[in-house]
PDB file of C-alpha atoms in Angstrom:
ATOM      1  CA  MET A   1     -84.787 115.416  13.836  1.00 69.00           C
ATOM      2  CA  SER A   2     -85.340 118.983  14.021  1.00 69.00           C
ATOM      3  CA  ASP A   3     -87.248 118.640  17.021  1.00 69.00           C
ATOM      4  CA  THR A   4     -84.872 116.785  18.480  1.00 67.00           C
ATOM      5  CA  ARG A   5     -82.067 119.330  17.709  1.00 72.00           C
ATOM      6  CA  SER A   6     -84.467 122.077  19.034  1.00 68.00           C
ATOM      7  CA  ALA A   7     -85.603 120.278  22.173  1.00 67.00           C
ATOM      8  CA  ILE A   8     -89.031 120.575  21.721  1.00 65.00           C
ATOM      9  CA  LYS A   9     -91.263 118.907  23.465  1.00 61.00           C
ATOM     10  CA  ASP A  10     -94.521 119.456  21.896  1.00 58.00           C
ATOM     11  CA  ASN A  11     -93.951 117.908  18.781  1.00 61.00           C
ATOM     12  CA  ALA A  12     -96.191 116.490  16.165  1.00 72.00           C
ATOM     13  CA  SER A  13     -93.553 114.481  14.056  1.00 75.00           C
ATOM     14  CA  ILE A  14     -93.001 111.973  16.720  1.00 74.00           C
ATOM     15  CA  THR A  15     -97.035 111.309  16.449  1.00 76.00           C
ATOM     16  CA  LEU A  16     -96.836 110.769  12.524  1.00 75.00           C
ATOM     17  CA  LEU A  17     -93.631 108.771  12.726  1.00 77.00           C
ATOM     18  CA  ALA A  18     -95.279 106.263  15.573  1.00 78.00           C
ATOM     19  CA  ASN A  19     -98.633 106.192  12.665  1.00 79.00           C
ATOM     20  CA  ILE A  20     -95.768 105.624   9.871  1.00 81.00           C
ATOM     21  CA  LEU A  21     -93.966 102.720  11.852  1.00 79.00           C
ATOM     22  CA  PHE A  22     -97.402 101.250  12.987  1.00 78.00           C
ATOM     23  CA  GLU A  23     -98.485 100.878   9.065  1.00 79.00           C
ATOM     24  CA  GLU A  24     -94.967  99.436   8.071  1.00 83.00           C
ATOM     25  CA  GLY A  25     -95.668  96.876  11.211  1.00 79.00           C
ATOM     26  CA  ASP A  26     -92.851  97.991  13.618  1.00 80.00           C
ATOM     27  CA  LEU A  27     -95.583  97.688  16.394  1.00 77.00           C
ATOM     28  CA  LYS A  28     -93.132  97.915  19.312  1.00 80.00           C
ATOM     29  CA  ARG A  29     -91.370 101.110  17.909  1.00 80.00           C
ATOM     30  CA  ALA A  30     -94.795 102.562  17.127  1.00 81.00           C
ATOM     31  CA  TYR A  31     -95.763 101.879  20.992  1.00 79.00           C
ATOM     32  CA  ASN A  32     -92.726 103.648  22.060  1.00 79.00           C
ATOM     33  CA  TYR A  33     -92.983 106.495  20.177  1.00 76.00           C
ATOM     34  CA  ILE A  34     -96.867 107.082  20.523  1.00 76.00           C
ATOM     35  CA  ARG A  35     -96.514 106.809  24.430  1.00 74.00           C
ATOM     36  CA  TYR A  36     -93.476 109.288  24.446  1.00 72.00           C
ATOM     37  CA  ALA A  37     -95.805 111.577  22.436  1.00 75.00           C
ATOM     38  CA  MET A  38     -98.610 111.174  24.956  1.00 75.00           C
ATOM     39  CA  GLU A  39     -96.133 112.130  28.321  1.00 72.00           C
ATOM     40  CA  ASP A  40     -94.942 115.254  26.015  1.00 71.00           C
ATOM     41  CA  ALA A  41     -98.488 116.315  25.575  1.00 69.00           C
ATOM     42  CA  ASN A  42     -99.565 115.481  29.242  1.00 69.00           C
ATOM     43  CA  PHE A  43     -96.407 117.580  30.135  1.00 66.00           C
ATOM     44  CA  TYR A  44     -97.760 120.394  28.356  1.00 66.00           C
ATOM     45  CA  ASN A  45    -101.137 120.085  28.903  1.00 65.00           C
ATOM     46  CA  ALA A  46    -102.028 120.282  25.392  1.00 63.00           C
ATOM     47  CA  LYS A  47    -105.502 119.154  25.037  1.00 64.00           C
ATOM     48  CA  LEU A  48    -105.213 119.043  20.780  1.00 63.00           C
ATOM     49  CA  ARG A  49    -102.147 117.003  20.851  1.00 62.00           C
ATOM     50  CA  ASN A  50    -104.003 114.707  23.429  1.00 61.00           C
ATOM     51  CA  VAL A  51    -106.938 114.665  21.045  1.00 60.00           C
ATOM     52  CA  GLN A  52    -104.730 113.843  17.728  1.00 63.00           C
ATOM     53  CA  ILE A  53    -102.757 111.202  19.962  1.00 66.00           C
ATOM     54  CA  SER A  54    -106.007 109.581  21.247  1.00 62.00           C
ATOM     55  CA  GLU A  55    -107.351 108.844  17.870  1.00 64.00           C
ATOM     56  CA  ILE A  56    -104.279 106.690  17.162  1.00 71.00           C
ATOM     57  CA  GLN A  57    -102.945 105.414  20.260  1.00 71.00           C
ATOM     58  CA  PRO A  58    -105.799 103.001  21.415  1.00 73.00           C
ATOM     59  CA  ILE A  59    -105.296 101.361  17.957  1.00 71.00           C
ATOM     60  CA  ILE A  60    -101.493 100.877  18.473  1.00 71.00           C
ATOM     61  CA  ASP A  61    -102.069  99.943  21.741  1.00 75.00           C
ATOM     62  CA  ARG A  62    -104.686  97.337  21.047  1.00 72.00           C
ATOM     63  CA  THR A  63    -102.695  95.859  18.011  1.00 75.00           C
ATOM     64  CA  TYR A  64     -99.577  95.891  20.077  1.00 70.00           C
ATOM     65  CA  ASN A  65    -101.422  94.010  23.194  1.00 77.00           C
ATOM     66  CA  LEU A  66    -102.875  91.427  20.598  1.00 74.00           C
ATOM     67  CA  ARG A  67     -99.613  90.924  19.142  1.00 74.00           C
ATOM     68  CA  ASN A  68     -98.084  90.120  22.818  1.00 75.00           C
ATOM     69  CA  GLU A  69    -101.203  88.346  23.697  1.00 81.00           C
ATOM     70  CA  ARG A  70    -100.444  86.294  20.656  1.00 79.00           C
ATOM     71  CA  GLN A  71     -96.718  85.814  21.555  1.00 79.00           C
ATOM     72  CA  LYS A  72     -97.758  84.782  25.181  1.00 85.00           C
ATOM     73  CA  GLN A  73     -99.882  82.331  23.360  1.00 86.00           C
ATOM     74  CA  GLN A  74     -97.171  81.193  21.168  1.00 86.00           C
ATOM     75  CA  LEU A  75     -94.867  81.082  23.831  1.00 88.00           C
ATOM     76  CA  ARG A  76     -97.140  78.722  25.793  1.00 88.00           C
ATOM     77  CA  LEU A  77     -97.730  76.429  23.100  1.00 90.00           C
ATOM     78  CA  PHE A  78     -94.005  76.395  22.667  1.00 91.00           C
ATOM     79  CA  LEU A  79     -93.476  75.688  26.453  1.00 91.00           C
ATOM     80  CA  GLY A  80     -96.446  73.058  26.013  1.00 91.00           C
ATOM     81  CA  ILE A  81     -94.775  71.232  23.202  1.00 92.00           C
ATOM     82  CA  SER A  82     -91.162  71.555  24.837  1.00 92.00           C
ATOM     83  CA  VAL A  83     -92.861  69.942  28.119  1.00 92.00           C
ATOM     84  CA  LEU A  84     -94.192  67.313  25.703  1.00 92.00           C
ATOM     85  CA  LEU A  85     -90.637  66.835  24.155  1.00 92.00           C
ATOM     86  CA  PHE A  86     -89.131  66.897  27.660  1.00 92.00           C
ATOM     87  CA  LEU A  87     -91.542  64.033  28.811  1.00 92.00           C
ATOM     88  CA  PHE A  88     -90.997  62.370  25.367  1.00 93.00           C
ATOM     89  CA  SER A  89     -87.601  62.614  25.745  1.00 92.00           C
ATOM     90  CA  MET A  90     -87.411  61.214  29.413  1.00 92.00           C
ATOM     91  CA  LEU A  91     -90.158  58.054  28.182  1.00 92.00           C
ATOM     92  CA  THR A  92     -87.461  57.474  25.495  1.00 92.00           C
ATOM     93  CA  LEU A  93     -84.437  57.504  27.776  1.00 92.00           C
ATOM     94  CA  TRP A  94     -86.337  55.431  30.148  1.00 92.00           C
ATOM     95  CA  ILE A  95     -87.398  52.985  27.053  1.00 93.00           C
ATOM     96  CA  ILE A  96     -83.445  52.689  25.965  1.00 93.00           C
ATOM     97  CA  TYR A  97     -82.895  52.277  29.658  1.00 91.00           C
ATOM     98  CA  LYS A  98     -85.172  49.345  30.205  1.00 91.00           C
ATOM     99  CA  GLN A  99     -83.853  47.866  26.776  1.00 92.00           C
ATOM    100  CA  LYS A 100     -80.485  48.073  27.494  1.00 91.00           C
ATOM    101  CA  ARG A 101     -81.044  46.518  30.893  1.00 90.00           C
ATOM    102  CA  LYS A 102     -82.918  43.538  28.884  1.00 90.00           C
ATOM    103  CA  LEU A 103     -79.795  43.674  26.252  1.00 91.00           C
ATOM    104  CA  GLN A 104     -77.483  43.211  29.485  1.00 90.00           C
ATOM    105  CA  LYS A 105     -79.582  40.269  30.910  1.00 89.00           C
ATOM    106  CA  ALA A 106     -79.896  38.945  27.579  1.00 90.00           C
ATOM    107  CA  HIS A 107     -75.899  39.478  27.101  1.00 89.00           C
ATOM    108  CA  ALA A 108     -75.545  37.445  30.237  1.00 89.00           C
ATOM    109  CA  LYS A 109     -77.665  34.569  29.259  1.00 89.00           C
ATOM    110  CA  VAL A 110     -75.592  34.503  25.880  1.00 90.00           C
ATOM    111  CA  GLN A 111     -72.525  34.401  27.795  1.00 89.00           C
ATOM    112  CA  GLY A 112     -73.612  31.851  30.378  1.00 88.00           C
ATOM    113  CA  TYR A 113     -75.208  29.608  27.329  1.00 88.00           C
ATOM    114  CA  ASN A 114     -71.518  30.264  25.377  1.00 90.00           C
ATOM    115  CA  ASP A 115     -69.553  29.248  28.694  1.00 89.00           C
ATOM    116  CA  GLN A 116     -71.661  26.022  28.934  1.00 89.00           C
ATOM    117  CA  LEU A 117     -70.952  25.053  25.241  1.00 90.00           C
ATOM    118  CA  GLU A 118     -67.439  25.773  25.599  1.00 90.00           C
ATOM    119  CA  GLN A 119     -67.813  23.276  28.813  1.00 90.00           C
ATOM    120  CA  LEU A 120     -69.779  20.906  26.808  1.00 90.00           C
ATOM    121  CA  ASN A 121     -67.304  21.442  23.633  1.00 90.00           C
ATOM    122  CA  GLN A 122     -64.485  20.670  26.571  1.00 90.00           C
ATOM    123  CA  ASP A 123     -66.209  17.842  28.045  1.00 89.00           C
ATOM    124  CA  LEU A 124     -66.897  16.585  24.281  1.00 89.00           C
ATOM    125  CA  LYS A 125     -63.239  16.757  23.477  1.00 90.00           C
ATOM    126  CA  ASP A 126     -62.118  14.851  26.828  1.00 89.00           C
ATOM    127  CA  VAL A 127     -64.698  12.139  25.656  1.00 88.00           C
ATOM    128  CA  ASN A 128     -63.064  11.928  22.099  1.00 86.00           C
ATOM    129  CA  HIS A 129     -59.654  12.007  23.521  1.00 85.00           C
ATOM    130  CA  ARG A 130     -60.995   8.718  25.805  1.00 83.00           C
ATOM    131  CA  LEU A 131     -62.715   7.127  22.840  1.00 83.00           C
ATOM    132  CA  LYS A 132     -59.681   7.616  20.660  1.00 81.00           C
ATOM    133  CA  HIS A 133     -57.358   6.052  23.820  1.00 73.00           C
ATOM    134  CA  LEU A 134     -60.001   3.495  24.192  1.00 74.00           C
ATOM    135  CA  ASN A 135     -60.060   2.520  20.362  1.00 74.00           C
ATOM    136  CA  SER A 136     -56.250   2.788  20.395  1.00 71.00           C
ATOM    137  CA  SER A 137     -56.213   0.206  23.474  1.00 67.00           C
ATOM    138  CA  LEU A 138     -58.796  -1.972  21.565  1.00 67.00           C
ATOM    139  CA  ALA A 139     -56.910  -1.607  18.641  1.00 68.00           C
ATOM    140  CA  GLU A 140     -53.678  -2.816  20.724  1.00 64.00           C
ATOM    141  CA  ALA A 141     -55.345  -5.667  22.245  1.00 65.00           C
ATOM    142  CA  ASN A 142     -56.827  -7.027  18.877  1.00 68.00           C
ATOM    143  CA  HIS A 143     -53.172  -7.118  17.358  1.00 63.00           C
ATOM    144  CA  VAL A 144     -51.733  -8.319  20.727  1.00 62.00           C
ATOM    145  CA  LYS A 145     -54.683 -11.170  20.428  1.00 65.00           C
ATOM    146  CA  GLU A 146     -54.170 -11.989  16.788  1.00 63.00           C
ATOM    147  CA  GLU A 147     -50.258 -12.517  17.511  1.00 62.00           C
ATOM    148  CA  TYR A 148     -50.501 -14.723  20.389  1.00 62.00           C
ATOM    149  CA  ILE A 149     -53.556 -16.657  18.993  1.00 65.00           C
ATOM    150  CA  GLY A 150     -50.958 -17.348  16.242  1.00 62.00           C
ATOM    151  CA  LEU A 151     -48.018 -18.310  18.597  1.00 61.00           C
ATOM    152  CA  PHE A 152     -50.588 -20.471  20.896  1.00 63.00           C
ATOM    153  CA  LEU A 153     -51.850 -22.225  17.352  1.00 54.00           C
ATOM    154  CA  SER A 154     -47.787 -23.025  16.196  1.00 65.00           C
ATOM    155  CA  ILE A 155     -47.140 -24.208  19.592  1.00 66.00           C
ATOM    156  CA  CYS A 156     -49.993 -26.484  19.753  1.00 67.00           C
ATOM    157  CA  SER A 157     -49.338 -27.890  16.437  1.00 65.00           C
ATOM    158  CA  THR A 158     -45.540 -28.173  17.429  1.00 69.00           C
ATOM    159  CA  TYR A 159     -46.283 -29.784  20.370  1.00 63.00           C
ATOM    160  CA  ILE A 160     -48.466 -32.218  19.240  1.00 68.00           C
ATOM    161  CA  ASP A 161     -45.937 -33.297  16.692  1.00 69.00           C
ATOM    162  CA  LYS A 162     -43.294 -33.686  19.460  1.00 69.00           C
ATOM    163  CA  MET A 163     -45.875 -35.852  21.398  1.00 73.00           C
ATOM    164  CA  GLU A 164     -46.233 -37.726  18.266  1.00 75.00           C
ATOM    165  CA  ASP A 165     -42.471 -38.138  17.837  1.00 73.00           C
ATOM    166  CA  MET A 166     -41.993 -39.154  21.691  1.00 72.00           C
ATOM    167  CA  ARG A 167     -44.679 -41.534  21.234  1.00 72.00           C
ATOM    168  CA  LYS A 168     -42.926 -42.867  18.390  1.00 77.00           C
ATOM    169  CA  MET A 169     -40.077 -43.121  20.198  1.00 75.00           C
ATOM    170  CA  VAL A 170     -40.922 -44.164  23.313  1.00 74.00           C
ATOM    171  CA  ASN A 171     -42.774 -47.429  21.394  1.00 77.00           C
ATOM    172  CA  ARG A 172     -39.765 -47.961  19.140  1.00 77.00           C
ATOM    173  CA  GLU A 173     -37.375 -48.069  22.597  1.00 74.00           C
ATOM    174  CA  ILE A 174     -40.032 -50.589  24.411  1.00 79.00           C
ATOM    175  CA  THR A 175     -40.432 -52.556  21.409  1.00 81.00           C
ATOM    176  CA  LYS A 176     -36.658 -53.181  21.386  1.00 78.00           C
ATOM    177  CA  GLY A 177     -36.593 -53.671  25.341  1.00 77.00           C
ATOM    178  CA  ARG A 178     -34.667 -50.465  26.115  1.00 75.00           C
ATOM    179  CA  VAL A 179     -36.758 -49.482  29.144  1.00 74.00           C
ATOM    180  CA  ALA A 180     -33.562 -48.299  31.025  1.00 76.00           C
ATOM    181  CA  GLU A 181     -32.437 -45.810  28.327  1.00 73.00           C
ATOM    182  CA  LEU A 182     -36.472 -44.609  28.753  1.00 68.00           C
ATOM    183  CA  LEU A 183     -35.955 -44.426  32.373  1.00 73.00           C
ATOM    184  CA  SER A 184     -32.777 -42.459  32.177  1.00 72.00           C
ATOM    185  CA  TYR A 185     -34.159 -40.162  29.447  1.00 66.00           C
ATOM    186  CA  THR A 186     -37.024 -39.140  31.623  1.00 67.00           C
ATOM    187  CA  LYS A 187     -35.009 -38.487  34.768  1.00 68.00           C
ATOM    188  CA  SER A 188     -32.644 -35.999  32.763  1.00 60.00           C
ATOM    189  CA  GLY A 189     -33.648 -32.113  32.606  1.00 59.00           C
ATOM    190  CA  SER A 190     -32.303 -31.411  29.164  1.00 67.00           C
ATOM    191  CA  PHE A 191     -35.466 -31.891  27.643  1.00 66.00           C
ATOM    192  CA  ILE A 192     -37.513 -29.401  29.788  1.00 74.00           C
ATOM    193  CA  ASP A 193     -34.649 -26.959  29.424  1.00 77.00           C
ATOM    194  CA  ASN A 194     -34.736 -27.157  25.611  1.00 79.00           C
ATOM    195  CA  GLU A 195     -38.541 -26.801  25.861  1.00 78.00           C
ATOM    196  CA  LEU A 196     -38.290 -23.706  28.067  1.00 82.00           C
ATOM    197  CA  LYS A 197     -35.478 -22.222  26.077  1.00 85.00           C
ATOM    198  CA  GLU A 198     -37.700 -22.417  23.018  1.00 84.00           C
ATOM    199  CA  PHE A 199     -40.658 -21.151  24.834  1.00 83.00           C
ATOM    200  CA  TYR A 200     -38.738 -18.097  25.796  1.00 86.00           C
ATOM    201  CA  ASN A 201     -37.681 -17.657  22.422  1.00 87.00           C
ATOM    202  CA  ASN A 202     -41.043 -17.776  20.725  1.00 84.00           C
ATOM    203  CA  PHE A 203     -42.474 -15.534  23.395  1.00 85.00           C
ATOM    204  CA  ASP A 204     -39.530 -13.114  22.971  1.00 87.00           C
ATOM    205  CA  ASN A 205     -39.609 -12.862  19.042  1.00 87.00           C
ATOM    206  CA  THR A 206     -43.718 -12.483  19.231  1.00 84.00           C
ATOM    207  CA  PHE A 207     -43.298  -9.576  21.762  1.00 86.00           C
ATOM    208  CA  LEU A 208     -40.832  -7.781  20.027  1.00 88.00           C
ATOM    209  CA  HIS A 209     -42.701  -8.443  16.838  1.00 85.00           C
ATOM    210  CA  ILE A 210     -45.476  -6.383  18.420  1.00 83.00           C
ATOM    211  CA  TYR A 211     -43.552  -3.825  20.791  1.00 86.00           C
ATOM    212  CA  PRO A 212     -39.949  -3.479  18.207  1.00 88.00           C
ATOM    213  CA  ASN A 213     -39.340  -0.377  20.595  1.00 90.00           C
ATOM    214  CA  PHE A 214     -40.105  -1.991  24.091  1.00 90.00           C
ATOM    215  CA  VAL A 215     -36.257  -2.550  25.002  1.00 91.00           C
ATOM    216  CA  LYS A 216     -35.473   0.852  24.183  1.00 91.00           C
ATOM    217  CA  GLU A 217     -38.339   2.784  25.808  1.00 92.00           C
ATOM    218  CA  PHE A 218     -37.850   0.547  28.864  1.00 92.00           C
ATOM    219  CA  ASN A 219     -34.114   1.936  29.234  1.00 92.00           C
ATOM    220  CA  ASN A 220     -35.419   4.956  28.839  1.00 92.00           C
ATOM    221  CA  LEU A 221     -37.306   4.639  32.198  1.00 92.00           C
ATOM    222  CA  LEU A 222     -33.977   3.811  33.953  1.00 92.00           C
ATOM    223  CA  GLN A 223     -31.236   5.907  35.066  1.00 91.00           C
ATOM    224  CA  PRO A 224     -28.341   5.816  32.161  1.00 90.00           C
ATOM    225  CA  GLN A 225     -25.995   3.666  34.264  1.00 91.00           C
ATOM    226  CA  GLU A 226     -28.527   1.168  35.257  1.00 89.00           C
ATOM    227  CA  ARG A 227     -29.785   0.674  31.776  1.00 90.00           C
ATOM    228  CA  ILE A 228     -29.937  -2.921  30.547  1.00 90.00           C
ATOM    229  CA  GLU A 229     -27.497  -4.368  27.827  1.00 89.00           C
ATOM    230  CA  LEU A 230     -28.580  -7.369  25.784  1.00 89.00           C
ATOM    231  CA  LYS A 231     -25.892 -10.292  25.343  1.00 87.00           C
ATOM    232  CA  PRO A 232     -25.211 -11.170  21.371  1.00 88.00           C
ATOM    233  CA  GLY A 233     -28.054 -13.060  20.141  1.00 85.00           C
ATOM    234  CA  GLU A 234     -30.249 -12.104  23.215  1.00 87.00           C
ATOM    235  CA  MET A 235     -33.509 -10.659  22.711  1.00 91.00           C
ATOM    236  CA  LEU A 236     -35.168 -10.303  26.055  1.00 91.00           C
ATOM    237  CA  ASN A 237     -33.761 -11.390  29.574  1.00 91.00           C
ATOM    238  CA  THR A 238     -35.588 -12.260  32.590  1.00 90.00           C
ATOM    239  CA  GLU A 239     -36.140  -8.458  33.934  1.00 91.00           C
ATOM    240  CA  LEU A 240     -37.133  -7.670  30.475  1.00 92.00           C
ATOM    241  CA  ARG A 241     -40.082 -10.597  30.187  1.00 91.00           C
ATOM    242  CA  ILE A 242     -41.298  -9.898  33.414  1.00 93.00           C
ATOM    243  CA  PHE A 243     -42.399  -6.402  32.499  1.00 92.00           C
ATOM    244  CA  ALA A 244     -43.123  -7.536  28.788  1.00 90.00           C
ATOM    245  CA  LEU A 245     -45.752  -9.788  30.610  1.00 90.00           C
ATOM    246  CA  ILE A 246     -46.924  -6.731  32.732  1.00 90.00           C
ATOM    247  CA  ARG A 247     -47.535  -4.917  29.585  1.00 88.00           C
ATOM    248  CA  LEU A 248     -49.604  -7.743  28.220  1.00 84.00           C
ATOM    249  CA  GLY A 249     -51.709  -7.186  31.439  1.00 84.00           C
ATOM    250  CA  ILE A 250     -50.564  -9.847  33.555  1.00 87.00           C
ATOM    251  CA  PRO A 251     -49.335  -7.797  36.778  1.00 88.00           C
ATOM    252  CA  ASP A 252     -50.027 -10.594  39.116  1.00 91.00           C
ATOM    253  CA  SER A 253     -46.347 -11.954  40.564  1.00 91.00           C
ATOM    254  CA  SER A 254     -47.621 -15.640  40.681  1.00 91.00           C
ATOM    255  CA  LYS A 255     -48.758 -15.764  37.375  1.00 90.00           C
ATOM    256  CA  ILE A 256     -45.996 -14.349  35.968  1.00 90.00           C
ATOM    257  CA  ALA A 257     -44.032 -16.796  37.969  1.00 90.00           C
ATOM    258  CA  GLY A 258     -45.780 -19.805  36.823  1.00 87.00           C
ATOM    259  CA  LEU A 259     -45.545 -18.487  33.192  1.00 84.00           C
ATOM    260  CA  LEU A 260     -41.756 -18.183  33.434  1.00 87.00           C
ATOM    261  CA  ARG A 261     -40.984 -20.899  35.882  1.00 86.00           C
ATOM    262  CA  TYR A 262     -39.426 -18.856  38.772  1.00 89.00           C
ATOM    263  CA  SER A 263     -40.683 -18.526  42.333  1.00 92.00           C
ATOM    264  CA  VAL A 264     -42.893 -15.640  43.479  1.00 93.00           C
ATOM    265  CA  ASN A 265     -40.099 -14.510  45.428  1.00 94.00           C
ATOM    266  CA  THR A 266     -37.650 -14.420  42.739  1.00 93.00           C
ATOM    267  CA  ILE A 267     -40.373 -12.316  40.772  1.00 92.00           C
ATOM    268  CA  TYR A 268     -40.986  -9.980  43.734  1.00 92.00           C
ATOM    269  CA  ASN A 269     -37.267  -9.344  43.836  1.00 93.00           C
ATOM    270  CA  TYR A 270     -36.736  -8.533  40.141  1.00 91.00           C
ATOM    271  CA  ARG A 271     -39.618  -6.155  39.972  1.00 92.00           C
ATOM    272  CA  ALA A 272     -38.395  -4.319  43.039  1.00 92.00           C
ATOM    273  CA  LYS A 273     -35.028  -4.303  41.851  1.00 92.00           C
ATOM    274  CA  ILE A 274     -35.962  -2.488  38.341  1.00 91.00           C
ATOM    275  CA  LYS A 275     -38.149  -0.066  40.328  1.00 91.00           C
ATOM    276  CA  ASN A 276     -35.161   1.008  42.354  1.00 90.00           C
ATOM    277  CA  LYS A 277     -33.219   1.888  39.260  1.00 90.00           C
ATOM    278  CA  SER A 278     -35.859   3.817  37.600  1.00 90.00           C
ATOM    279  CA  MET A 279     -35.729   7.665  36.923  1.00 90.00           C
ATOM    280  CA  VAL A 280     -39.124   7.891  37.928  1.00 88.00           C
ATOM    281  CA  GLN A 281     -41.087   7.339  41.042  1.00 89.00           C
ATOM    282  CA  ARG A 282     -41.567   3.682  41.933  1.00 86.00           C
ATOM    283  CA  ASP A 283     -45.459   3.986  41.647  1.00 86.00           C
ATOM    284  CA  ASP A 284     -45.662   5.411  38.374  1.00 89.00           C
ATOM    285  CA  PHE A 285     -42.834   2.869  36.745  1.00 91.00           C
ATOM    286  CA  GLU A 286     -45.464   0.107  35.901  1.00 89.00           C
ATOM    287  CA  LYS A 287     -47.976   2.630  34.627  1.00 90.00           C
ATOM    288  CA  LEU A 288     -45.561   4.279  32.518  1.00 91.00           C
ATOM    289  CA  ILE A 289     -44.679   0.770  30.988  1.00 91.00           C
ATOM    290  CA  MET A 290     -48.072   0.296  30.176  1.00 88.00           C
ATOM    291  CA  GLU A 291     -47.901   3.604  27.778  1.00 86.00           C
ATOM    292  CA  ILE A 292     -45.428   1.657  25.707  1.00 85.00           C
ATOM    293  CA  ASN A 293     -47.537   1.324  22.259  1.00 81.00           C
ATOM    294  CA  ALA A 294     -46.885  -0.443  19.445  1.00 71.00           C
ATOM    295  CA  PRO A 295     -45.990   1.358  16.356  1.00 71.00           C
ATOM    296  CA  ASN A 296     -48.865  -0.005  14.305  1.00 56.00           C
ATOM    297  CA  VAL A 297     -51.400   0.598  17.102  1.00 48.00           C
ATOM    298  CA  GLU A 298     -49.922   4.040  16.760  1.00 46.00           C
ATOM    299  CA  GLU A 299     -50.618   4.281  13.133  1.00 47.00           C
ATOM    300  CA  THR A 300     -53.985   2.943  13.780  1.00 41.00           C
ATOM    301  CA  LYS A 301     -54.703   5.524  15.960  1.00 43.00           C
ATOM    302  CA  ASP A 302     -53.626   8.481  13.759  1.00 45.00           C
ATOM    303  CA  SER A 303     -55.916   7.211  11.188  1.00 41.00           C
ATOM    304  CA  LEU A 304     -58.557   7.450  13.094  1.00 37.00           C
TER     305      LEU A 304
END
């Protein structure tokens, strides 16, 4: 500090300071100070100072260079490690990218499978719905069959009794010689009219027992001012009987005409007249008639 204040260049203190810093391990400052001291000695051409500095400078230079070389080696090592880490990072990113692509493809496949499964579930629901509808139709068909088998057996039994009564009556009249009365009886249409009336009554009772809401739901398909109003004591009229037979699965007008004892043209006219009064499309009217269900069949369908 005194040499610096006095602006003395030929100083020995900085050489001693360089040596002290070298011993303390401060190589950089020791290296700088010893070179500064050598420059001062060369400036004054002080040979003694050169000799003194030459004793310590090579040691400091060698140690400093060794440290620099070691730092360079460490730097190269760190650089190599950094390069390896960079390459490892790039490799990791590439692997992650590949895995991500695989996951995306797998997710797409899973999504495709989910879509297929959802479609299969929907198809299964549709099949179940059709099966339920088929079961309902079968249950209704069985119910109708049971009712009409009972009616058929009852009518057959009744007509056997009537034939027996007629046989006895004819036998009795012939025995008494009343042939003219028998001929007059067979010419009268009252017998057929009474039987037809009884047939209609049996049909109406049986049908409404199966489809008690038929008249109401049938009228719901007609325009309000065109709905059918039955007379007192009347269960069905001709129009209702025609569509009742259609509901039972007999759409052929000729068969309906044979059952109800009307002409085919009369049946065609009745059907066309009713369709003209409907609130729905003509082509859909009979389809909607077929959708009128029996209440007990609906209960059977719910229990399924």
